[in-house]
CSV table of C-alpha atoms in Angstrom, one decimal:
chain,number,residue,atom,x,y,z
A,20,MET,CA,5.3,41.9,48.9
A,21,THR,CA,8.3,39.6,48.6
A,22,ARG,CA,8.8,37.6,45.5
A,23,ASP,CA,9.2,33.8,45.9
A,24,PRO,CA,12.6,32.9,44.6
A,25,LEU,CA,11.6,29.4,43.7
A,26,THR,CA,8.7,30.6,41.4
A,27,PRO,CA,10.8,31.1,38.3
A,28,MET,CA,12.6,27.8,38.8
A,29,THR,CA,9.3,26.0,39.4
A,30,THR,CA,7.8,27.6,36.3
A,31,ARG,CA,10.8,26.6,34.2
A,32,TRP,CA,10.5,23.0,35.4
A,33,ILE,CA,6.8,22.8,34.8
A,34,GLU,CA,7.2,24.3,31.3
A,35,GLY,CA,10.5,22.5,30.5
A,36,PRO,CA,10.9,19.7,28.0
A,37,ILE,CA,11.2,17.0,30.6
A,38,ALA,CA,8.0,17.9,32.4
A,39,ARG,CA,6.1,18.0,29.1
A,40,ALA,CA,7.4,14.5,28.3
A,41,VAL,CA,6.2,13.0,31.7
A,42,PRO,CA,2.9,11.6,30.3
A,43,PHE,CA,4.8,10.0,27.5
A,44,TYR,CA,7.3,8.5,30.0
A,45,ALA,CA,4.3,7.1,31.9
A,46,LEU,CA,2.8,5.8,28.7
A,47,GLY,CA,6.0,4.0,27.8
A,48,THR,CA,6.2,2.5,31.3
A,49,LEU,CA,2.7,1.1,30.9
A,50,VAL,CA,3.5,-0.4,27.5
A,51,ALA,CA,6.6,-2.1,28.9
A,52,LEU,CA,4.8,-3.4,32.0
A,53,GLY,CA,1.9,-4.6,29.8
A,54,LEU,CA,4.2,-6.6,27.6
A,55,LYS,CA,5.9,-8.1,30.6
A,56,CYS,CA,2.5,-9.1,32.2
A,57,PHE,CA,1.4,-10.6,28.8
A,58,TYR,CA,4.6,-12.6,28.5
A,59,SER,CA,4.5,-13.9,32.1
A,60,ARG,CA,1.0,-15.5,31.3
A,61,ALA,CA,1.4,-16.4,27.6
A,62,GLY,CA,1.6,-19.9,26.2
A,63,VAL,CA,3.4,-21.0,23.1
A,64,GLU,CA,0.2,-20.5,21.0
A,65,ASP,CA,-0.3,-17.0,22.3
A,66,LEU,CA,3.2,-16.1,21.0
A,67,GLY,CA,2.7,-17.3,17.4
A,68,TRP,CA,2.9,-13.7,16.2
A,69,ILE,CA,6.5,-13.6,17.0
A,70,LEU,CA,7.6,-17.3,17.0
A,71,ARG,CA,6.3,-17.9,13.5
A,72,PRO,CA,8.4,-15.1,11.8
A,73,ILE,CA,11.4,-16.1,13.9
A,74,THR,CA,11.4,-19.7,12.8
A,75,GLY,CA,10.5,-18.5,9.2
A,76,LEU,CA,13.5,-16.3,9.1
A,77,ALA,CA,15.7,-19.1,10.6
A,78,HIS,CA,14.4,-21.4,7.9
A,79,PHE,CA,15.3,-18.8,5.2
A,80,LEU,CA,18.8,-18.4,6.5
A,81,THR,CA,19.6,-22.1,7.0
A,82,GLY,CA,17.1,-24.1,5.0
A,83,ILE,CA,16.2,-26.0,8.2
A,84,ARG,CA,12.4,-26.6,8.4
A,85,PHE,CA,10.6,-26.0,11.8
A,86,GLU,CA,7.4,-27.9,12.2
A,87,HIS,CA,4.7,-26.5,14.4
A,88,GLU,CA,3.4,-28.9,17.0
A,89,LEU,CA,0.4,-27.7,19.1
A,90,GLY,CA,1.3,-26.9,22.6
A,91,ALA,CA,5.0,-27.5,22.2
A,92,GLY,CA,6.2,-24.9,19.6
A,93,TRP,CA,8.2,-25.1,16.4
A,94,ILE,CA,10.4,-28.1,16.3
A,95,THR,CA,13.3,-29.3,14.2
A,96,HIS,CA,13.8,-32.9,14.9
A,97,ALA,CA,17.0,-33.2,12.8
A,98,HIS,CA,18.7,-30.8,15.2
A,99,ARG,CA,16.9,-31.7,18.4
A,100,MET,CA,15.6,-28.2,19.1
A,101,ILE,CA,12.3,-26.8,20.2
A,102,VAL,CA,11.6,-23.1,19.7
A,103,GLY,CA,9.0,-22.5,22.4
A,104,THR,CA,7.9,-19.9,24.9
A,105,SER,CA,11.4,-19.2,26.3
A,106,CYS,CA,12.7,-18.6,22.8
A,107,ALA,CA,10.2,-15.8,21.9
A,108,GLY,CA,12.5,-13.1,23.2
A,109,LEU,CA,9.8,-10.9,24.7
A,110,ASN,CA,12.1,-9.8,27.4
A,111,PHE,CA,14.6,-8.7,24.8
A,112,MET,CA,11.9,-6.9,22.9
A,113,ILE,CA,11.0,-5.0,26.2
A,114,ILE,CA,14.6,-4.1,26.7
A,115,VAL,CA,15.0,-2.8,23.1
A,116,PHE,CA,11.8,-0.8,23.4
A,117,ALA,CA,12.8,0.7,26.8
A,118,ALA,CA,16.3,1.5,25.7
A,119,LEU,CA,15.3,3.3,22.5
A,120,TYR,CA,12.0,4.9,23.7
A,121,PHE,CA,13.1,6.3,27.0
A,122,SER,CA,16.7,7.3,25.9
A,123,PHE,CA,15.6,9.4,22.9
A,124,LEU,CA,12.1,10.6,23.9
A,125,ILE,CA,13.5,13.9,25.2
A,126,ARG,CA,15.0,14.6,21.8
A,127,VAL,CA,11.5,14.4,20.2
A,128,ASP,CA,9.8,17.7,20.6
A,129,LEU,CA,6.1,17.7,19.5
A,130,PRO,CA,3.4,15.6,21.3
A,131,ALA,CA,2.3,14.0,18.0
A,132,ALA,CA,6.0,13.1,17.2
A,133,ARG,CA,6.4,11.6,20.6
A,134,GLY,CA,3.3,9.4,20.1
A,135,ALA,CA,4.8,8.4,16.7
A,136,TRP,CA,8.1,7.7,18.4
A,137,LEU,CA,6.4,5.2,20.7
A,138,ALA,CA,4.9,3.3,17.7
A,139,ILE,CA,8.3,3.4,15.9
A,140,CYS,CA,10.1,2.0,19.0
A,141,LEU,CA,7.5,-0.8,19.3
A,142,ALA,CA,7.8,-1.7,15.6
A,143,SER,CA,11.6,-1.5,15.8
A,144,ALA,CA,11.8,-3.6,18.9
A,145,TYR,CA,9.6,-6.3,17.3
A,146,LEU,CA,11.6,-6.4,14.1
A,147,LEU,CA,14.9,-6.4,15.9
A,148,THR,CA,13.7,-9.2,18.2
A,149,VAL,CA,12.6,-11.4,15.2
A,150,VAL,CA,16.0,-10.9,13.4
A,151,THR,CA,18.1,-11.3,16.5
A,152,ASN,CA,16.3,-14.4,17.7
A,153,ALA,CA,16.5,-16.0,14.3
A,154,ILE,CA,20.3,-15.3,14.3
A,155,ARG,CA,20.5,-16.7,17.9
A,156,ILE,CA,18.7,-19.9,16.8
A,157,VAL,CA,21.0,-20.3,13.8
A,158,VAL,CA,24.1,-19.8,15.9
A,159,ALA,CA,22.8,-22.2,18.6
A,160,ILE,CA,22.1,-24.9,16.0
A,161,HIS,CA,25.7,-24.6,14.7
A,162,LEU,CA,27.2,-24.6,18.2
A,163,ARG,CA,25.2,-27.7,19.1
A,164,ASP,CA,26.4,-29.5,16.0
A,165,VAL,CA,30.1,-28.8,16.7
A,166,GLU,CA,29.5,-29.5,20.5
A,167,LEU,CA,31.4,-26.5,21.6
A,168,HIS,CA,31.6,-27.2,25.4
A,169,GLY,CA,33.9,-28.7,27.9
A,170,ALA,CA,34.3,-29.4,31.6
A,171,PHE,CA,33.9,-25.7,32.6
A,172,LEU,CA,31.1,-24.8,30.2
A,173,GLY,CA,28.4,-27.3,29.5
A,174,PRO,CA,25.8,-27.2,26.7
A,175,GLU,CA,23.5,-25.0,28.8
A,176,GLY,CA,26.4,-22.6,29.6
A,177,VAL,CA,27.3,-22.3,25.9
A,178,HIS,CA,23.6,-21.7,25.0
A,179,ARG,CA,23.3,-19.0,27.7
A,180,LEU,CA,26.6,-17.3,26.8
A,181,GLU,CA,25.7,-17.3,23.1
A,182,GLY,CA,22.3,-15.8,23.8
A,183,VAL,CA,23.6,-13.0,26.0
A,184,ILE,CA,26.3,-12.1,23.4
A,185,VAL,CA,23.9,-12.0,20.5
A,186,TYR,CA,21.3,-10.0,22.4
A,187,ALA,CA,23.6,-7.5,24.0
A,188,LEU,CA,25.6,-6.9,20.8
A,189,SER,CA,22.3,-6.5,18.8
A,190,LEU,CA,21.0,-4.0,21.2
A,191,LEU,CA,24.3,-2.1,21.3
A,192,LEU,CA,24.5,-1.8,17.5
A,193,ALA,CA,20.8,-0.8,17.2
A,194,TYR,CA,21.2,1.9,19.9
A,195,LEU,CA,24.3,3.4,18.3
A,196,GLY,CA,22.7,3.4,14.9
A,197,VAL,CA,19.6,5.3,16.2
A,198,GLU,CA,21.8,7.7,18.1
A,199,GLN,CA,23.8,8.4,14.9
A,200,LEU,CA,20.5,9.0,13.1
A,201,PHE,CA,19.3,11.5,15.8
A,202,ASP,CA,22.7,13.3,15.6
A,203,ARG,CA,22.4,13.7,11.9
A,204,LEU,CA,18.8,15.0,12.1
A,205,HIS,CA,19.2,17.2,15.1
A,206,GLN,CA,22.0,19.0,17.0
A,207,PRO,CA,24.2,16.3,18.6
A,208,SER,CA,23.4,16.0,22.3
A,209,ARG,CA,26.0,16.6,25.0
A,210,ARG,CA,27.0,13.3,26.5
A,211,ARG,CA,28.3,13.0,30.0
A,212,LEU,CA,28.9,9.3,29.6
A,213,PRO,CA,30.0,7.2,26.7
A,214,SER,CA,27.0,6.2,24.5
A,215,PHE,CA,27.6,2.4,24.8
A,216,LEU,CA,27.0,2.5,28.5
A,217,ASN,CA,23.3,3.3,28.0
A,218,PRO,CA,22.1,0.2,26.0
A,219,LEU,CA,24.4,-2.1,28.0
A,220,GLY,CA,23.1,-0.6,31.2
A,221,TRP,CA,19.5,-1.1,30.1
A,222,TYR,CA,20.3,-4.8,29.2
A,223,ALA,CA,22.0,-5.6,32.4
A,224,ALA,CA,19.4,-3.8,34.5
A,225,VAL,CA,16.5,-5.7,33.0
A,226,ALA,CA,18.2,-9.0,32.5
A,227,LEU,CA,19.2,-9.1,36.1
A,228,GLY,CA,16.6,-6.9,37.8
A,229,VAL,CA,13.5,-8.7,36.5
A,230,PRO,CA,14.3,-12.1,38.1
A,231,LEU,CA,15.6,-10.3,41.2
A,232,LEU,CA,12.3,-8.5,41.6
A,233,ARG,CA,10.4,-11.8,41.1
A,234,TRP,CA,12.6,-13.4,43.8
A,235,SER,CA,13.3,-16.3,41.4
A,236,PHE,CA,16.9,-16.3,42.6
A,237,GLU,CA,15.7,-17.8,45.9
A,238,ARG,CA,14.6,-21.0,44.1
A,239,ASP,CA,17.9,-21.4,42.4
A,240,ALA,CA,20.4,-18.9,43.7
A,241,SER,CA,23.4,-20.6,42.1
A,242,ARG,CA,21.8,-20.5,38.6
A,243,TYR,CA,21.0,-16.7,39.1
A,244,ARG,CA,24.7,-16.1,40.1
A,245,VAL,CA,25.9,-17.8,37.0
A,246,HIS,CA,23.4,-15.9,34.9
A,247,ALA,CA,24.5,-12.6,36.5
A,248,ALA,CA,28.2,-13.4,36.0
A,249,VAL,CA,27.7,-14.1,32.3
A,250,VAL,CA,25.5,-10.9,31.7
A,251,LEU,CA,28.0,-8.7,33.6
A,252,SER,CA,31.0,-10.3,31.9
A,253,VAL,CA,29.6,-9.9,28.4
A,254,CYS,CA,28.5,-6.3,29.0
A,255,ALA,CA,32.0,-5.5,30.4
A,256,VAL,CA,33.7,-7.0,27.4
A,257,LEU,CA,31.4,-5.2,25.0
A,258,ALA,CA,31.9,-2.0,26.8
A,259,GLY,CA,35.7,-2.4,26.7
A,260,ALA,CA,35.6,-3.2,23.0
A,261,ALA,CA,33.4,-0.2,22.3
A,262,PHE,CA,35.7,2.0,24.3
A,263,ALA,CA,38.8,0.8,22.5
A,264,ILE,CA,37.2,1.2,19.1
A,265,GLY,CA,36.2,4.8,20.0
A,266,ARG,CA,39.7,5.6,21.1
A,267,ILE,CA,41.1,4.2,17.9
A,268,ARG,CA,38.7,6.2,15.8
A,269,ARG,CA,39.5,9.4,17.6
A,270,ARG,CA,43.2,8.8,17.3
A,271,PHE,CA,43.1,7.7,13.7
A,272,PRO,CA,40.2,9.4,12.0
A,273,SER,CA,39.2,8.0,8.6
A,274,TRP,CA,40.0,9.6,5.3
A,275,HIS,CA,36.4,10.7,5.0
A,276,GLU,CA,36.5,12.6,8.3
A,277,LYS,CA,39.8,14.2,7.4
A,278,ASN,CA,38.5,15.2,4.1
A,279,GLU,CA,35.4,16.8,5.6
A,280,THR,CA,37.6,18.7,8.1
A,281,THR,CA,39.8,20.0,5.3
A,282,LEU,CA,36.8,21.1,3.2
A,283,ARG,CA,35.3,22.9,6.2
A,284,GLY,CA,38.6,24.6,6.8
A,285,CYS,CA,38.7,25.8,3.2
């Protein structure tokens, strides 16, 4: 009787960590799709659970009061701004959840811990969305006050560019922070690609892929091209900056890193 050479390989795959995590990958996918479906149908009153704390934090940071008007959102008349459905940042929340949950799930071993990781990622994505959106609103108000736009970049372009920069930078910093935490708690993972490419890839893929899947670019192809150019340009600049900072840190290690190396050598 001949032994099937694929059996050991198949057994290792079935019993491997990735295979055991498949149900949790599926669960995370359902959560992300559920959030997207909810957001696509939600009105401004359905999003009070995230718009209210966003405007509350923006008020805390600036002293600007946002008044709730039924059906419209949270309005500051002095600065001519309405914080409505498009300002909720649910797409950003989905990106944060997906980037953190799917990227680090394989580094969580036990099923109970993976379930807890899903809850942690949801809570973290919510909190980061509230903070990031509040900062984005504060920056947008100041940019509108100084009228930072010209012939090549109108008010809408400035608002779009500012939003992409704030979102992408917030996601990048959060991802690198979580990765540092995992590296301290567990054995550092072997990375084939630089860490910063993962969150920026998630951001670009969702920010450009979702409207592409919905065929919204057919209704306004020129607007989609501008949006894509802004997203890709910001991601490229942030990737270049992260790469340069990484090279500088490796070339000129800090005193703390040198001291640790000396102590280990002793």
